[in-house]
Amino acid sequence: MALTLEEVRHTALLARLGLNDKEMHSLQKDLVTVLDFFDELETFVPQSTSAAASLLPGRARSDIQVICPSEERAAIKKNFPLAKDNFLKVRSIFSV
Amino acid sequence: MIRDLHQRLQERYLSAQELTDQYLNTIREKDQSLGAFLTVFEESAREEARRADEKIGRGEKIDLLEGIPGALKDNICVAGTRTTAGSKILDNYIAPYSATVVTRLKERGTTILGKTNLDEFAMGSSMENSAYSKTVNPHDPNRVPGGSSGGSAVAVAGGEAVWALGSDTGGSVRLPASFCGIVGLKPTYGRVSRSGLIAMASSFDQIGPLTNSVEDAAIVFSRLAGSDPLDATTADLPAGKPFEEFLENSVEGLRIGIPKEYWTDTIDPKVRALCEQAVERFQAQGMKIEEVTLPESRLALPVYYILVPSEISSNMARFDGMKYGFSVNDEKKTMADTSRLLETYLDSRHYGFGTEVKRRIMLGTYALSAGYYDAYYKKASAVRNLIKKNFEDIFNKVDLLFSPTTPTPAFRFGEKTEDPVKMYLSDIFTVTANLTGIPAISFPVGWVLEEGRNLPVGGQLMGKWFDEETLLRAAHAFEKNQ
């Protein structure tokens, strides 16, 4: 399977992943190798189009508000790369 | 081993503090060359041991795991301690809360020696993807210990811990157990809470023990299992079932299926010979052997390497340089002189993630992107259901399935790093248990001589959903009569 460098660049942007030129070329090669490995799946024609909905155990969690303990909240805030007062500081989403 | 140590503690032939010091000394002596640990909790481990001794001193009965020193893979959170997941992006991350498994083990009074090395975010089969130290196989330092729970496997096999926890997404407990000559159990999906485990692929991940014996695995597993309100995917089964008490029940008449698709020419002849001998031994113990077929299992590996990277690309999105972990926006820069939001994402992830993580994020993003979703993700999900159906049908005929854990013994460092598919093929026998959610165990079946070194070989038993009891019983019977 062919994969252009432009497709690799586009996928990296979708993934919000910064890559240098060397990584782009190396990943282009790796992705082609792995995608070729998936070719075996082409021989398979699914009888049903349903995805793996019933595969796993699980139940809906009750919609209960759980208050985060103050020590845990403080520990979470300690991991903020940038903070101001009691808030997580983030970049502005829109440029002015 | 755990039961024996427990008895010595309870009868005061040995104190928990002496036992802990003995293991801390071994870590000091051996870990510079083995590289199993990323963090050692000397102080808290001694404190936990002291508490166990106090209890014994008061004449109280202690739990089987109380005062027994173990280790945790460094993707399992312990409140107030550094948790890296083997990645530079979490280099300075301090976990704000503890994983449910940690809380449960601490309630039992166990001693936690520290956190072990792993492939970055548990992505790898060889332990060559950690952003930190190199971990080597204790049986041959030129060979990999297997990944991704390689640090945990080496800690146990190298005598640095009595037990350890790992996480298994496609074989990450069983494969290093096999390469290091110990026991590794992947429980049924939903049996053990994933709360506090740093997610790799949420519908595949499961925490499991690595130990020196099947009985030890049963003892640790019994203390982890059970429903947890913090993980909605845990099955509604109570905690506290003592699996170690059922190990001696008879195995006579158990039906073991040999899936013919697994026993291919890709298996190293010496590994194959040992696993064939293991089958004969099962038979000698009164178990019935039957060849079975799992036609869709040939698709398991490609399906796995579509679905898992897809979940990875989503789970890794949380590491964006904004909320926690490594960020290009560190405190030295002001908001005005650094880049825009998009560059923060791109650059933080560029510098924070290693090669394999980037490769899998890219694969997953590609498989989920418009135009390819139907061809990859949707089709792979349908095959996953079909494989599960294959296993449901087969488990109407047999109780267990047996195969080698890996096609080869431990390989040399660098042998497979240039070709990702070659590396992924190491997982060929282990991924189906994660695709279907069934429990599986790897245990030593013998040794092979490679370049003058004896290397262990593991065999794998797979069981029915939530029937770890039969799985452990059969593996224990094998081990006992080895």
Coordinates of C-alpha atoms in Angstrom, one line a residue, chain B residues 227-400:
Chain B
S227 CA -16.3 -5.3 41.5
D228 CA -15.3 -1.6 41.9
P229 CA -17.7 1.3 41.6
L230 CA -14.8 3.4 40.2
D231 CA -14.5 1.1 37.2
A232 CA -17.9 0.6 35.4
T233 CA -16.4 -2.2 33.3
T234 CA -15.8 -4.4 36.4
A235 CA -18.1 -7.4 36.5
D236 CA -20.6 -7.6 39.3
L237 CA -18.6 -10.2 41.3
P238 CA -17.7 -9.9 44.9
A239 CA -14.1 -9.3 46.1
G240 CA -12.3 -11.7 48.4
K241 CA -12.7 -15.1 46.8
P242 CA -9.7 -17.1 48.0
F243 CA -8.6 -18.7 44.7
E244 CA -5.5 -20.2 46.4
E245 CA -7.8 -22.5 48.4
F246 CA -9.1 -24.3 45.3
L247 CA -5.8 -25.2 43.7
E248 CA -5.7 -28.8 45.0
N249 CA -9.1 -29.7 43.6
S250 CA -8.9 -32.5 41.1
V251 CA -7.9 -31.8 37.5
E252 CA -8.9 -35.3 36.3
G253 CA -11.2 -35.1 33.3
L254 CA -10.5 -31.5 32.4
R255 CA -10.6 -31.1 28.7
I256 CA -7.7 -29.1 27.1
G257 CA -8.0 -28.0 23.5
I258 CA -5.0 -27.6 21.3
P259 CA -5.8 -25.0 18.7
K260 CA -4.2 -26.2 15.5
E261 CA -3.9 -22.6 14.1
Y262 CA -1.5 -21.8 17.0
W263 CA 0.9 -24.7 16.4
T264 CA 2.5 -23.4 13.2
D265 CA 6.0 -23.6 11.7
T266 CA 6.8 -20.2 13.1
I267 CA 7.4 -21.7 16.5
D268 CA 11.0 -22.4 17.4
P269 CA 11.5 -26.2 17.3
K270 CA 12.9 -26.3 20.8
V271 CA 9.9 -24.3 22.2
R272 CA 7.6 -26.6 20.3
A273 CA 9.2 -29.7 21.7
L274 CA 8.8 -28.4 25.3
C275 CA 5.2 -27.5 24.8
E276 CA 4.5 -30.9 23.3
Q277 CA 6.0 -32.5 26.3
A278 CA 3.8 -30.3 28.5
V279 CA 0.7 -31.6 26.6
E280 CA 1.9 -35.1 27.4
R281 CA 2.2 -34.2 31.1
F282 CA -1.3 -32.7 31.2
Q283 CA -2.5 -36.1 29.8
A284 CA -0.5 -38.0 32.3
Q285 CA -2.4 -36.1 35.0
G286 CA -5.7 -37.3 33.7
M287 CA -6.6 -34.3 31.6
K288 CA -8.1 -35.0 28.2
I289 CA -6.4 -33.5 25.1
E290 CA -8.3 -32.6 22.0
E291 CA -7.3 -30.8 18.8
V292 CA -9.6 -27.9 18.1
T293 CA -9.8 -25.2 15.4
L294 CA -10.2 -21.5 15.8
P295 CA -10.5 -20.4 12.1
E296 CA -10.6 -16.7 12.6
S297 CA -7.6 -16.6 15.0
R298 CA -5.3 -16.0 12.0
L299 CA -6.8 -12.5 11.8
A300 CA -6.2 -11.8 15.5
L301 CA -2.9 -10.0 15.2
P302 CA -3.9 -7.6 12.4
V303 CA -7.2 -6.9 14.2
Y304 CA -5.4 -6.3 17.5
Y305 CA -2.9 -3.8 15.8
I306 CA -5.8 -1.9 14.3
L307 CA -8.1 -1.7 17.4
V308 CA -5.4 -1.1 20.0
P309 CA -3.7 1.8 18.2
S310 CA -7.2 3.3 17.6
E311 CA -7.9 3.3 21.4
I312 CA -4.4 4.5 22.0
S313 CA -4.8 7.5 19.7
S314 CA -7.8 8.5 21.7
N315 CA -6.4 7.7 25.2
M316 CA -3.1 9.6 24.5
A317 CA -5.0 12.7 23.5
R318 CA -5.1 13.7 27.2
F319 CA -1.4 14.3 27.1
D320 CA -1.5 17.7 25.5
G321 CA 0.9 19.8 27.5
M322 CA -1.9 21.7 29.1
K323 CA -3.2 19.9 32.1
Y324 CA -0.3 17.9 33.5
G325 CA 2.9 16.2 32.5
F326 CA 5.6 17.7 30.2
S327 CA 4.7 21.0 28.6
V328 CA 6.6 23.3 26.3
N329 CA 4.8 26.0 28.4
D330 CA 6.8 25.7 31.5
E331 CA 6.9 28.3 34.3
K332 CA 9.9 30.1 32.8
K333 CA 7.9 31.3 29.9
T334 CA 5.1 33.8 30.0
M335 CA 1.9 33.3 28.1
A336 CA 2.8 36.2 25.8
D337 CA 6.1 34.9 24.5
T338 CA 5.2 31.3 23.7
S339 CA 3.3 29.8 20.9
R340 CA -0.4 29.3 20.2
L341 CA -2.6 26.5 21.5
L342 CA -1.9 24.2 18.5
E343 CA 1.8 24.6 18.8
T344 CA 1.6 23.8 22.5
Y345 CA -0.1 20.5 21.6
L346 CA 2.3 19.7 18.7
D347 CA 5.5 20.5 20.5
S348 CA 4.7 19.1 23.9
R349 CA 3.7 15.8 22.3
H350 CA 6.7 15.9 19.9
Y351 CA 9.2 16.2 22.8
G352 CA 7.2 14.2 25.3
F353 CA 6.5 10.9 23.4
G354 CA 8.9 8.3 22.2
T355 CA 9.0 6.5 18.8
E356 CA 6.6 3.6 19.4
V357 CA 4.0 5.8 21.1
K358 CA 4.1 8.2 18.1
R359 CA 3.9 5.2 15.7
R360 CA 0.8 3.8 17.4
I361 CA -0.9 7.2 17.7
M362 CA -0.4 7.7 13.9
L363 CA -1.7 4.2 13.1
G364 CA -4.8 4.7 15.3
T365 CA -5.5 8.2 13.9
Y366 CA -5.1 6.8 10.4
A367 CA -7.4 3.8 11.1
L368 CA -10.1 6.1 12.5
S369 CA -9.9 8.9 10.0
A370 CA -12.6 9.6 7.4
G371 CA -12.3 7.3 4.4
Y372 CA -10.5 4.5 6.3
Y373 CA -12.8 3.9 9.3
D374 CA -14.9 1.3 7.5
A375 CA -11.9 -0.5 6.0
Y376 CA -10.0 -0.7 9.2
Y377 CA -11.7 0.0 12.5
K378 CA -15.2 -1.1 11.7
K379 CA -14.0 -4.3 9.9
A380 CA -11.6 -5.1 12.7
S381 CA -14.4 -4.7 15.3
A382 CA -16.6 -7.1 13.4
V383 CA -13.7 -9.7 13.3
R384 CA -13.1 -9.2 17.0
N385 CA -16.8 -10.2 17.6
L386 CA -16.3 -13.2 15.3
I387 CA -13.2 -14.3 17.1
K388 CA -15.0 -14.0 20.4
K389 CA -17.8 -16.2 18.9
N390 CA -15.2 -18.8 17.9
F391 CA -14.0 -18.9 21.5
E392 CA -17.5 -19.2 22.9
D393 CA -18.1 -22.2 20.6
I394 CA -14.8 -23.8 21.5
F395 CA -15.4 -23.4 25.2
N396 CA -18.6 -25.5 24.8
K397 CA -16.3 -28.4 23.9
V398 CA -13.3 -27.9 26.1
D399 CA -12.4 -26.3 29.5
L400 CA -9.1 -24.8 28.6

